[in-house]
Amino acid sequence: RQEAGLPENTFVFACFNGMQKITAATFAQWMQILNETPGSILWLLTGGDKTDQRLRELAQAAGIAPERLFFAPKAGNPAHLARIALADLFLDTYPYGAHSTAADALTVGLPVLTFPGKSFAARFCSSVVAATGVSELICSSPDDYVAKAIGFAKKPGTLKKLRAKLEAGREKSVLRDIP
């Protein structure tokens, strides 16, 4: 975590989806999650200096210290895959969720919390999560998403079990069954 510029002893929520997927509603949910989990941080893929600053300002307006938002610089795929496993929980975006980003996170053992919508773009991530055998990470609503994220941060041992389940089933999961 130190090499990635993250604090060592804190719960790290992460989202490495493109910035264009972060809606006002999603960001508000994340601020609610951070508000209920003091000391936790949110780690995002940088959108550039202006965008990162705007998100920090929005966090501050929501009562969250802007220092609790961390931004990862762009990196090559091997370096990116190595670092994303440092997070504790990946928070998906809505209504346009993660696709290959979710598969990457799950492959390196990072649990992905999501909730499906009605469109393809809103359902794809939940399909990827289900294919890895951790359907308990699929939420029934935005409120369930917020509650589960808070619950995982308050009881991180539950995520250790999910990480172990992901690791044990990685090569046997439907997601990894190329044929």
Short mmCIF file of C-alpha atoms in Angstrom, two decimals:
data_model
loop_
_atom_site.label_atom_id
_atom_site.label_comp_id
_atom_site.label_asym_id
_atom_site.label_seq_id
_atom_site.Cartn_x
_atom_site.Cartn_y
_atom_site.Cartn_z
CA ARG A 1 0.00 0.00 0.00
CA GLN A 2 2.83 2.37 0.76
CA GLU A 3 4.20 2.00 -2.80
CA ALA A 4 0.73 2.86 -4.17
CA GLY A 5 0.49 5.95 -1.94
CA LEU A 6 -2.21 4.45 0.29
CA PRO A 7 -2.36 4.46 4.07
CA GLU A 8 -1.49 1.11 5.61
CA ASN A 9 -4.14 0.64 8.28
CA THR A 10 -7.40 1.82 6.79
CA PHE A 11 -10.28 0.31 4.87
CA VAL A 12 -9.85 1.04 1.16
CA PHE A 13 -12.94 1.29 -1.02
CA ALA A 14 -11.97 1.46 -4.69
CA CYS A 15 -13.47 2.03 -8.09
CA PHE A 16 -11.31 1.86 -11.19
CA ASN A 17 -14.13 2.47 -13.66
CA GLY A 18 -13.77 5.38 -16.04
CA MET A 19 -14.76 8.73 -14.56
CA GLN A 20 -17.57 9.05 -17.12
CA LYS A 21 -19.39 6.27 -15.24
CA ILE A 22 -19.54 8.19 -11.94
CA THR A 23 -22.98 9.77 -11.68
CA ALA A 24 -24.11 12.22 -9.03
CA ALA A 25 -26.20 9.46 -7.43
CA THR A 26 -23.28 7.02 -7.31
CA PHE A 27 -20.98 9.65 -5.84
CA ALA A 28 -23.61 10.52 -3.22
CA GLN A 29 -23.82 6.84 -2.24
CA TRP A 30 -20.05 6.72 -1.88
CA MET A 31 -20.10 9.80 0.33
CA GLN A 32 -22.77 8.18 2.48
CA ILE A 33 -20.59 5.07 2.76
CA LEU A 34 -17.52 7.14 3.72
CA ASN A 35 -19.58 9.11 6.24
CA GLU A 36 -20.63 5.90 7.96
CA THR A 37 -17.13 4.39 7.92
CA PRO A 38 -14.81 6.93 9.57
CA GLY A 39 -11.19 6.53 8.58
CA SER A 40 -11.95 4.68 5.36
CA ILE A 41 -10.82 6.05 2.01
CA LEU A 42 -12.00 5.95 -1.58
CA TRP A 43 -9.41 5.10 -4.24
CA LEU A 44 -10.26 6.06 -7.81
CA LEU A 45 -8.52 6.00 -11.15
CA THR A 46 -7.47 9.55 -11.91
CA GLY A 47 -9.56 11.60 -14.28
CA GLY A 48 -6.88 14.29 -14.50
CA ASP A 49 -6.09 17.14 -12.15
CA LYS A 50 -9.24 19.18 -12.83
CA THR A 51 -11.58 16.21 -12.47
CA ASP A 52 -9.85 14.92 -9.35
CA GLN A 53 -10.06 18.37 -7.77
CA ARG A 54 -13.75 18.64 -8.65
CA LEU A 55 -14.44 15.32 -6.92
CA ARG A 56 -12.52 16.45 -3.85
CA GLU A 57 -14.64 19.61 -3.77
CA LEU A 58 -17.83 17.56 -4.08
CA ALA A 59 -16.63 15.31 -1.24
CA GLN A 60 -15.97 18.33 0.95
CA ALA A 61 -19.42 19.73 0.14
CA ALA A 62 -20.84 16.38 1.29
CA GLY A 63 -18.99 16.68 4.61
CA ILE A 64 -16.15 14.29 3.71
CA ALA A 65 -12.54 15.42 4.08
CA PRO A 66 -11.12 15.68 0.56
CA GLU A 67 -7.96 13.88 1.72
CA ARG A 68 -10.05 10.70 1.94
CA LEU A 69 -10.14 10.53 -1.86
CA PHE A 70 -7.04 9.00 -3.43
CA PHE A 71 -6.34 8.90 -7.15
CA ALA A 72 -4.33 6.24 -8.92
CA PRO A 73 -2.34 7.33 -11.95
CA LYS A 74 -2.73 5.47 -15.22
CA ALA A 75 -0.52 2.37 -15.33
CA GLY A 76 0.22 -0.51 -17.65
CA ASN A 77 -1.97 -3.58 -17.22
CA PRO A 78 0.51 -5.70 -15.19
CA ALA A 79 1.17 -2.84 -12.75
CA HIS A 80 -2.52 -1.99 -12.55
CA LEU A 81 -3.52 -5.59 -11.82
CA ALA A 82 -0.85 -5.80 -9.13
CA ARG A 83 -2.07 -2.70 -7.36
CA ILE A 84 -5.85 -3.16 -7.46
CA ALA A 85 -5.63 -6.16 -5.15
CA LEU A 86 -4.45 -3.70 -2.45
CA ALA A 87 -8.00 -2.39 -2.02
CA ASP A 88 -10.49 -4.01 0.32
CA LEU A 89 -13.71 -3.62 -1.68
CA PHE A 90 -14.47 -2.48 -5.22
CA LEU A 91 -17.57 -0.28 -5.43
CA ASP A 92 -19.26 -0.52 -8.82
CA THR A 93 -20.93 2.42 -10.55
CA TYR A 94 -24.56 2.65 -11.63
CA PRO A 95 -26.24 2.68 -14.12
CA TYR A 96 -23.15 1.98 -16.24
CA GLY A 97 -21.20 -0.61 -14.33
CA ALA A 98 -17.82 -2.25 -14.64
CA HIS A 99 -17.10 -4.74 -17.41
CA SER A 100 -13.50 -5.87 -17.89
CA THR A 101 -12.57 -3.83 -14.82
CA ALA A 102 -14.79 -6.07 -12.69
CA ALA A 103 -13.32 -9.21 -14.24
CA ASP A 104 -9.82 -7.91 -13.53
CA ALA A 105 -10.67 -7.08 -9.92
CA LEU A 106 -12.30 -10.44 -9.27
CA THR A 107 -9.44 -12.29 -10.95
CA VAL A 108 -6.91 -10.73 -8.55
CA GLY A 109 -9.21 -11.48 -5.59
CA LEU A 110 -10.78 -8.07 -5.02
CA PRO A 111 -14.49 -8.41 -4.14
CA VAL A 112 -16.77 -6.28 -6.35
CA LEU A 113 -20.00 -4.90 -4.87
CA THR A 114 -22.67 -4.14 -7.46
CA PHE A 115 -26.39 -3.92 -8.08
CA PRO A 116 -28.02 -4.65 -11.42
CA GLY A 117 -30.32 -2.37 -13.34
CA LYS A 118 -32.48 -3.03 -16.37
CA SER A 119 -30.04 -2.26 -19.20
CA PHE A 120 -27.15 -4.38 -20.45
CA ALA A 121 -24.63 -1.83 -19.16
CA ALA A 122 -26.29 -1.92 -15.73
CA ARG A 123 -26.41 -5.72 -15.55
CA PHE A 124 -23.06 -6.79 -16.96
CA CYS A 125 -21.08 -6.41 -13.72
CA SER A 126 -23.58 -8.49 -11.76
CA SER A 127 -23.20 -11.23 -14.40
CA VAL A 128 -19.44 -11.19 -13.96
CA VAL A 129 -19.78 -11.30 -10.18
CA ALA A 130 -22.25 -14.20 -10.39
CA ALA A 131 -19.90 -16.07 -12.75
CA THR A 132 -17.22 -16.06 -10.05
CA GLY A 133 -19.54 -17.63 -7.50
CA VAL A 134 -19.84 -14.70 -5.10
CA SER A 135 -23.43 -13.68 -5.72
CA GLU A 136 -23.60 -12.36 -2.15
CA LEU A 137 -21.88 -9.27 -3.60
CA ILE A 138 -24.88 -8.55 -5.84
CA CYS A 139 -27.18 -6.08 -4.13
CA SER A 140 -30.93 -5.78 -4.52
CA SER A 141 -31.07 -1.96 -4.52
CA PRO A 142 -29.01 1.18 -4.02
CA ASP A 143 -29.86 1.12 -0.31
CA ASP A 144 -28.71 -2.51 -0.05
CA TYR A 145 -25.47 -1.53 -1.85
CA VAL A 146 -24.76 1.24 0.67
CA ALA A 147 -25.67 -0.97 3.65
CA LYS A 148 -23.49 -3.87 2.46
CA ALA A 149 -20.52 -1.60 1.77
CA ILE A 150 -20.79 -0.16 5.28
CA GLY A 151 -21.21 -3.63 6.75
CA PHE A 152 -18.10 -4.96 5.00
CA ALA A 153 -16.04 -2.01 6.21
CA LYS A 154 -17.23 -2.48 9.78
CA LYS A 155 -16.63 -6.26 9.67
CA PRO A 156 -13.69 -6.71 7.28
CA GLY A 157 -13.33 -10.35 8.30
CA THR A 158 -16.33 -11.11 6.09
CA LEU A 159 -14.31 -9.90 3.10
CA LYS A 160 -11.45 -12.23 3.98
CA LYS A 161 -13.88 -15.12 3.56
CA LEU A 162 -15.02 -13.76 0.19
CA ARG A 163 -11.43 -13.29 -0.95
CA ALA A 164 -10.66 -16.87 0.03
CA LYS A 165 -13.75 -18.03 -1.89
CA LEU A 166 -12.64 -16.03 -4.95
CA GLU A 167 -9.13 -17.48 -4.77
CA ALA A 168 -10.33 -21.05 -4.27
CA GLY A 169 -12.74 -20.84 -7.22
CA ARG A 170 -10.72 -18.63 -9.56
CA GLU A 171 -9.65 -21.24 -12.10
CA LYS A 172 -12.88 -23.26 -11.79
CA SER A 173 -15.30 -20.35 -12.13
CA VAL A 174 -17.49 -19.85 -15.17
CA LEU A 175 -15.75 -16.50 -15.68
CA ARG A 176 -12.41 -18.22 -16.27
CA ASP A 177 -13.79 -21.14 -18.31
CA ILE A 178 -12.68 -19.88 -21.72
CA PRO A 179 -14.00 -22.88 -23.75
#
